[in-house]
mmCIF file of C-alpha atoms in Angstrom:
data_model
loop_
_atom_site.group_PDB
_atom_site.id
_atom_site.type_symbol
_atom_site.label_atom_id
_atom_site.label_comp_id
_atom_site.label_asym_id
_atom_site.label_seq_id
_atom_site.Cartn_x
_atom_site.Cartn_y
_atom_site.Cartn_z
ATOM 1 C CA UNK A 1173 0.000 0.000 0.000
ATOM 2 C CA UNK A 1174 1.434 3.385 -0.979
ATOM 3 C CA UNK A 1175 2.057 6.107 1.585
ATOM 4 C CA UNK A 1176 -0.795 8.159 0.106
ATOM 5 C CA UNK A 1177 -3.238 5.263 0.329
ATOM 6 C CA UNK A 1178 -2.121 4.534 3.883
ATOM 7 C CA UNK A 1179 -2.802 8.149 4.884
ATOM 8 C CA UNK A 1180 -6.260 8.083 3.287
ATOM 9 C CA UNK A 1181 -7.021 4.782 5.011
ATOM 10 C CA UNK A 1182 -5.968 6.098 8.431
ATOM 11 C CA UNK A 1183 -7.984 9.305 8.027
ATOM 12 C CA UNK A 1184 -11.056 7.334 6.959
ATOM 13 C CA UNK A 1185 -10.603 4.902 9.814
ATOM 14 C CA UNK A 1186 -10.454 7.619 12.460
ATOM 15 C CA UNK A 1187 -13.441 9.454 10.947
ATOM 16 C CA UNK A 1188 -15.504 6.264 11.113
ATOM 17 C CA UNK A 1189 -14.255 5.540 14.639
ATOM 18 C CA UNK A 1190 -15.215 9.056 15.774
ATOM 19 C CA UNK A 1191 -18.668 8.711 14.188
ATOM 20 C CA UNK A 1192 -19.254 5.377 15.939
ATOM 21 C CA UNK A 1193 -18.157 6.845 19.272
ATOM 22 C CA UNK A 1194 -20.386 9.914 18.925
ATOM 23 C CA UNK A 1195 -23.378 7.761 17.963
ATOM 24 C CA UNK A 1196 -22.815 5.534 20.992
ATOM 25 C CA UNK A 1197 -22.312 8.505 23.319
ATOM 26 C CA UNK A 1198 -25.513 10.172 22.084
ATOM 27 C CA UNK A 1199 -27.479 6.951 22.503
ATOM 28 C CA UNK A 1200 -26.222 6.328 26.034
ATOM 29 C CA UNK A 1201 -26.757 9.892 27.255
ATOM 30 C CA UNK A 1202 -30.211 10.086 25.679
ATOM 31 C CA UNK A 1203 -31.549 6.687 26.692
ATOM 32 C CA UNK A 1204 -29.991 6.394 30.138
ATOM 33 C CA UNK A 1205 -30.743 9.546 32.131
ATOM 34 C CA UNK A 1206 -29.199 10.016 35.533
ATOM 35 C CA UNK A 1207 -31.122 8.093 38.175
ATOM 36 C CA UNK A 1208 -32.057 10.406 41.020
ATOM 37 C CA UNK A 1209 -32.653 8.977 44.514
ATOM 38 C CA UNK A 1210 -36.086 8.761 46.110
ATOM 39 C CA UNK A 1211 -36.283 10.204 49.641
ATOM 40 C CA UNK A 1212 -38.433 9.077 52.556
ATOM 41 C CA UNK A 1213 -39.895 5.728 53.470
ATOM 42 C CA UNK A 1214 -40.815 3.346 50.625
ATOM 43 C CA UNK A 1215 -43.953 4.602 48.912
ATOM 44 C CA UNK A 1216 -43.764 8.087 50.433
ATOM 45 C CA UNK A 1217 -45.493 10.722 48.314
ATOM 46 C CA UNK A 1218 -46.289 14.326 49.169
ATOM 47 C CA UNK A 1219 -49.864 14.529 50.425
ATOM 48 C CA UNK A 1220 -52.719 16.976 49.989
ATOM 49 C CA UNK A 1221 -52.723 20.541 51.294
ATOM 50 C CA UNK A 1222 -54.766 23.720 51.138
ATOM 51 C CA UNK A 1223 -52.961 27.062 51.182
ATOM 52 C CA UNK A 1224 -53.508 30.498 49.637
ATOM 53 C CA UNK A 1225 -51.242 31.997 46.959
ATOM 54 C CA UNK A 1226 -50.210 35.590 46.292
ATOM 55 C CA UNK A 1227 -53.360 36.124 44.241
ATOM 56 C CA UNK A 1228 -55.604 35.130 47.137
ATOM 57 C CA UNK A 1229 -56.565 31.855 45.450
ATOM 58 C CA UNK A 1230 -56.762 28.560 47.327
ATOM 59 C CA UNK A 1231 -54.189 26.052 46.053
ATOM 60 C CA UNK A 1232 -54.409 22.304 46.708
ATOM 61 C CA UNK A 1233 -52.595 19.194 45.551
ATOM 62 C CA UNK A 1234 -54.983 19.019 42.603
ATOM 63 C CA UNK A 1235 -53.504 22.261 41.242
ATOM 64 C CA UNK A 1236 -49.940 20.940 41.182
ATOM 65 C CA UNK A 1237 -50.498 17.243 40.539
ATOM 66 C CA UNK A 1238 -48.481 15.910 37.626
ATOM 67 C CA UNK A 1239 -45.973 18.781 37.851
ATOM 68 C CA UNK A 1240 -42.324 18.759 38.854
ATOM 69 C CA UNK A 1241 -42.137 20.992 41.919
ATOM 70 C CA UNK A 1242 -39.365 22.898 43.677
ATOM 71 C CA UNK A 1243 -40.312 23.699 47.282
ATOM 72 C CA UNK A 1244 -38.880 26.092 49.852
ATOM 73 C CA UNK A 1245 -39.804 27.665 53.204
ATOM 74 C CA UNK A 1246 -39.056 31.336 53.946
ATOM 75 C CA UNK A 1247 -40.612 34.524 55.336
ATOM 76 C CA UNK A 1248 -40.900 37.933 53.716
ATOM 77 C CA UNK A 1249 -39.325 39.936 56.571
ATOM 78 C CA UNK A 1250 -36.278 37.667 56.802
ATOM 79 C CA UNK A 1251 -32.953 39.531 56.629
ATOM 80 C CA UNK A 1252 -30.754 36.446 56.933
ATOM 81 C CA UNK A 1253 -30.741 33.512 54.528
ATOM 82 C CA UNK A 1254 -34.058 34.144 52.745
ATOM 83 C CA UNK A 1255 -32.944 36.950 50.371
ATOM 84 C CA UNK A 1256 -30.084 34.777 49.093
ATOM 85 C CA UNK A 1257 -32.355 31.738 48.832
ATOM 86 C CA UNK A 1258 -34.887 33.572 46.714
ATOM 87 C CA UNK A 1259 -32.213 35.230 44.601
ATOM 88 C CA UNK A 1260 -31.022 31.704 43.797
ATOM 89 C CA UNK A 1261 -34.578 30.411 43.388
ATOM 90 C CA UNK A 1262 -35.113 33.102 40.769
ATOM 91 C CA UNK A 1263 -32.282 31.454 38.783
ATOM 92 C CA UNK A 1264 -34.265 28.203 38.854
ATOM 93 C CA UNK A 1265 -37.369 30.106 37.779
ATOM 94 C CA UNK A 1266 -35.602 31.793 34.876
ATOM 95 C CA UNK A 1267 -34.127 28.462 33.743
ATOM 96 C CA UNK A 1268 -37.628 27.002 33.314
ATOM 97 C CA UNK A 1269 -39.761 30.093 32.916
ATOM 98 C CA UNK A 1270 -42.839 29.339 30.827
ATOM 99 C CA UNK A 1271 -42.399 25.566 31.132
ATOM 100 C CA UNK A 1272 -45.811 24.320 32.279
ATOM 101 C CA UNK A 1273 -44.266 21.095 33.600
ATOM 102 C CA UNK A 1274 -42.325 22.962 36.310
ATOM 103 C CA UNK A 1275 -43.698 24.791 39.373
ATOM 104 C CA UNK A 1276 -42.101 26.535 42.349
ATOM 105 C CA UNK A 1277 -43.869 26.592 45.712
ATOM 106 C CA UNK A 1278 -42.506 29.083 48.261
ATOM 107 C CA UNK A 1279 -44.180 28.535 51.643
ATOM 108 C CA UNK A 1280 -44.283 31.030 54.493
ATOM 109 C CA UNK A 1281 -43.003 30.059 57.935
ATOM 110 C CA UNK A 1282 -44.459 33.268 59.399
ATOM 111 C CA UNK A 1283 -48.024 33.375 58.060
ATOM 112 C CA UNK A 1284 -49.176 35.887 60.680
ATOM 113 C CA UNK A 1285 -47.064 38.544 58.958
ATOM 114 C CA UNK A 1286 -46.993 36.971 55.510
ATOM 115 C CA UNK A 1287 -50.462 38.004 54.414
ATOM 116 C CA UNK A 1288 -51.627 37.612 50.822
ATOM 117 C CA UNK A 1289 -50.730 41.275 50.223
ATOM 118 C CA UNK A 1290 -47.237 40.782 51.686
ATOM 119 C CA UNK A 1291 -46.654 37.682 49.576
ATOM 120 C CA UNK A 1292 -47.887 39.466 46.455
ATOM 121 C CA UNK A 1293 -45.528 42.398 47.035
ATOM 122 C CA UNK A 1294 -42.643 39.995 47.639
ATOM 123 C CA UNK A 1295 -43.384 37.992 44.490
ATOM 124 C CA UNK A 1296 -43.237 41.142 42.378
ATOM 125 C CA UNK A 1297 -39.526 41.471 43.201
ATOM 126 C CA UNK A 1298 -38.955 38.443 40.970
ATOM 127 C CA UNK A 1299 -41.608 39.150 38.346
ATOM 128 C CA UNK A 1300 -43.060 35.784 39.358
ATOM 129 C CA UNK A 1301 -45.888 34.382 37.261
ATOM 130 C CA UNK A 1302 -48.388 33.182 39.916
ATOM 131 C CA UNK A 1303 -49.297 30.213 37.723
ATOM 132 C CA UNK A 1304 -45.714 28.909 37.880
ATOM 133 C CA UNK A 1305 -44.132 30.407 41.009
ATOM 134 C CA UNK A 1306 -46.580 30.422 43.901
ATOM 135 C CA UNK A 1307 -45.971 32.149 47.228
ATOM 136 C CA UNK A 1308 -48.144 30.258 49.713
ATOM 137 C CA UNK A 1309 -49.469 31.256 53.118
ATOM 138 C CA UNK A 1310 -52.117 29.819 55.411
ATOM 139 C CA UNK A 1311 -52.533 28.073 58.740
ATOM 140 C CA UNK A 1312 -49.189 27.858 60.554
ATOM 141 C CA UNK A 1313 -49.659 24.331 61.880
ATOM 142 C CA UNK A 1314 -50.703 23.071 58.440
ATOM 143 C CA UNK A 1315 -47.665 24.743 56.842
ATOM 144 C CA UNK A 1316 -45.287 23.259 59.424
ATOM 145 C CA UNK A 1317 -46.844 19.788 59.314
ATOM 146 C CA UNK A 1318 -46.452 19.891 55.532
ATOM 147 C CA UNK A 1319 -42.789 20.849 55.881
ATOM 148 C CA UNK A 1320 -41.903 18.113 58.343
ATOM 149 C CA UNK A 1321 -44.193 15.249 57.406
ATOM 150 C CA UNK A 1322 -44.595 15.637 53.654
ATOM 151 C CA UNK A 1323 -41.539 17.510 52.339
ATOM 152 C CA UNK A 1324 -39.302 16.107 55.122
ATOM 153 C CA UNK A 1325 -37.795 19.533 55.778
ATOM 154 C CA UNK A 1326 -36.223 19.998 59.187
ATOM 155 C CA UNK A 1327 -33.868 22.606 60.565
ATOM 156 C CA UNK A 1328 -30.737 21.838 62.558
ATOM 157 C CA UNK A 1329 -32.421 23.375 65.626
ATOM 158 C CA UNK A 1330 -35.661 21.445 65.050
ATOM 159 C CA UNK A 1331 -38.450 22.752 67.289
ATOM 160 C CA UNK A 1332 -41.166 20.233 66.466
ATOM 161 C CA UNK A 1333 -41.835 19.482 70.138
ATOM 162 C CA UNK A 1334 -42.641 23.079 71.145
ATOM 163 C CA UNK A 1335 -46.029 24.771 71.066
ATOM 164 C CA UNK A 1336 -47.063 25.825 67.546
ATOM 165 C CA UNK A 1337 -47.171 29.489 68.568
ATOM 166 C CA UNK A 1338 -43.463 29.309 69.479
ATOM 167 C CA UNK A 1339 -42.453 26.883 66.740
ATOM 168 C CA UNK A 1340 -40.191 28.223 63.989
ATOM 169 C CA UNK A 1341 -38.673 26.467 60.992
ATOM 170 C CA UNK A 1342 -35.711 28.269 59.452
ATOM 171 C CA UNK A 1343 -34.095 26.077 56.810
ATOM 172 C CA UNK A 1344 -32.159 26.803 53.631
ATOM 173 C CA UNK A 1345 -33.305 23.583 51.904
ATOM 174 C CA UNK A 1346 -34.836 23.431 48.449
ATOM 175 C CA UNK A 1347 -36.818 20.234 47.861
ATOM 176 C CA UNK A 1348 -37.320 18.651 44.430
ATOM 177 C CA UNK A 1349 -40.565 16.713 43.948
ATOM 178 C CA UNK A 1350 -41.210 14.727 40.786
ATOM 179 C CA UNK A 1351 -44.483 14.612 38.857
ATOM 180 C CA UNK A 1352 -45.548 11.524 40.808
ATOM 181 C CA UNK A 1353 -45.188 13.329 44.153
ATOM 182 C CA UNK A 1354 -41.952 11.631 45.202
ATOM 183 C CA UNK A 1355 -39.104 13.619 46.751
ATOM 184 C CA UNK A 1356 -36.078 13.299 44.459
ATOM 185 C CA UNK A 1357 -33.589 15.820 45.829
ATOM 186 C CA UNK A 1358 -32.559 18.153 48.662
ATOM 187 C CA UNK A 1359 -30.372 21.175 47.969
ATOM 188 C CA UNK A 1360 -28.711 24.012 49.878
ATOM 189 C CA UNK A 1361 -30.632 27.056 48.677
ATOM 190 C CA UNK A 1362 -27.930 29.534 49.684
ATOM 191 C CA UNK A 1363 -25.263 27.794 47.611
ATOM 192 C CA UNK A 1364 -25.336 28.423 43.851
ATOM 193 C CA UNK A 1365 -23.353 25.268 43.161
ATOM 194 C CA UNK A 1366 -26.064 23.218 44.843
ATOM 195 C CA UNK A 1367 -28.751 25.209 43.009
ATOM 196 C CA UNK A 1368 -27.042 24.503 39.678
ATOM 197 C CA UNK A 1369 -27.195 20.815 40.579
ATOM 198 C CA UNK A 1370 -30.921 21.272 41.213
ATOM 199 C CA UNK A 1371 -31.368 22.814 37.760
ATOM 200 C CA UNK A 1372 -29.506 19.874 36.237
ATOM 201 C CA UNK A 1373 -31.594 17.373 38.190
ATOM 202 C CA UNK A 1374 -34.837 18.984 36.995
ATOM 203 C CA UNK A 1375 -33.613 18.440 33.440
ATOM 204 C CA UNK A 1376 -32.985 14.796 34.303
ATOM 205 C CA UNK A 1377 -36.535 14.417 35.607
ATOM 206 C CA UNK A 1378 -37.839 15.877 32.364
ATOM 207 C CA UNK A 1379 -35.880 13.189 30.488
ATOM 208 C CA UNK A 1380 -37.459 10.413 32.558
ATOM 209 C CA UNK A 1381 -40.788 10.962 30.805
ATOM 210 C CA UNK A 1382 -39.373 11.149 27.275
#
């Protein structure tokens, strides 16, 4: 075989090899999405609720069923971790803005102060579409029971044993719930690296249904 023919053969061989590799890589990454864990006891799914959003409308499980949800707990007068959490949550919102398969539920931990009007004013800071990013308030005990028993959110200084009037949850966790109601991820809402992982994991959940 001449030198010229050898060169052509080698070039052709590597082109074919690269094409085979790219085809395999595409097939593997498309057909085998990352498997996210499932949190809680076997069979645990987030249960029903009834809260009020920033528009004054009652929201229940029926309104979010079949959606991928990102959940947080905060309060509008918070000067500590909450501003950073919601700044980062707005990045999640912008990443999926207009996607009707994704919802964000921001629950108050101080519903006495977080009235519908207060939640509405707060939501306007992020230009939040109330159909996709809901700021929820309501009965304090119901909100806290939902956090602990359904979303499995607890703070390091958990106060579950104290009277509800004195109880206070202050956590930086974002919770990822899939469209079947299963918890699939927990993230540090004040850390953008963790929030970027959340964004990536939402994309993985979207692949699961393809």
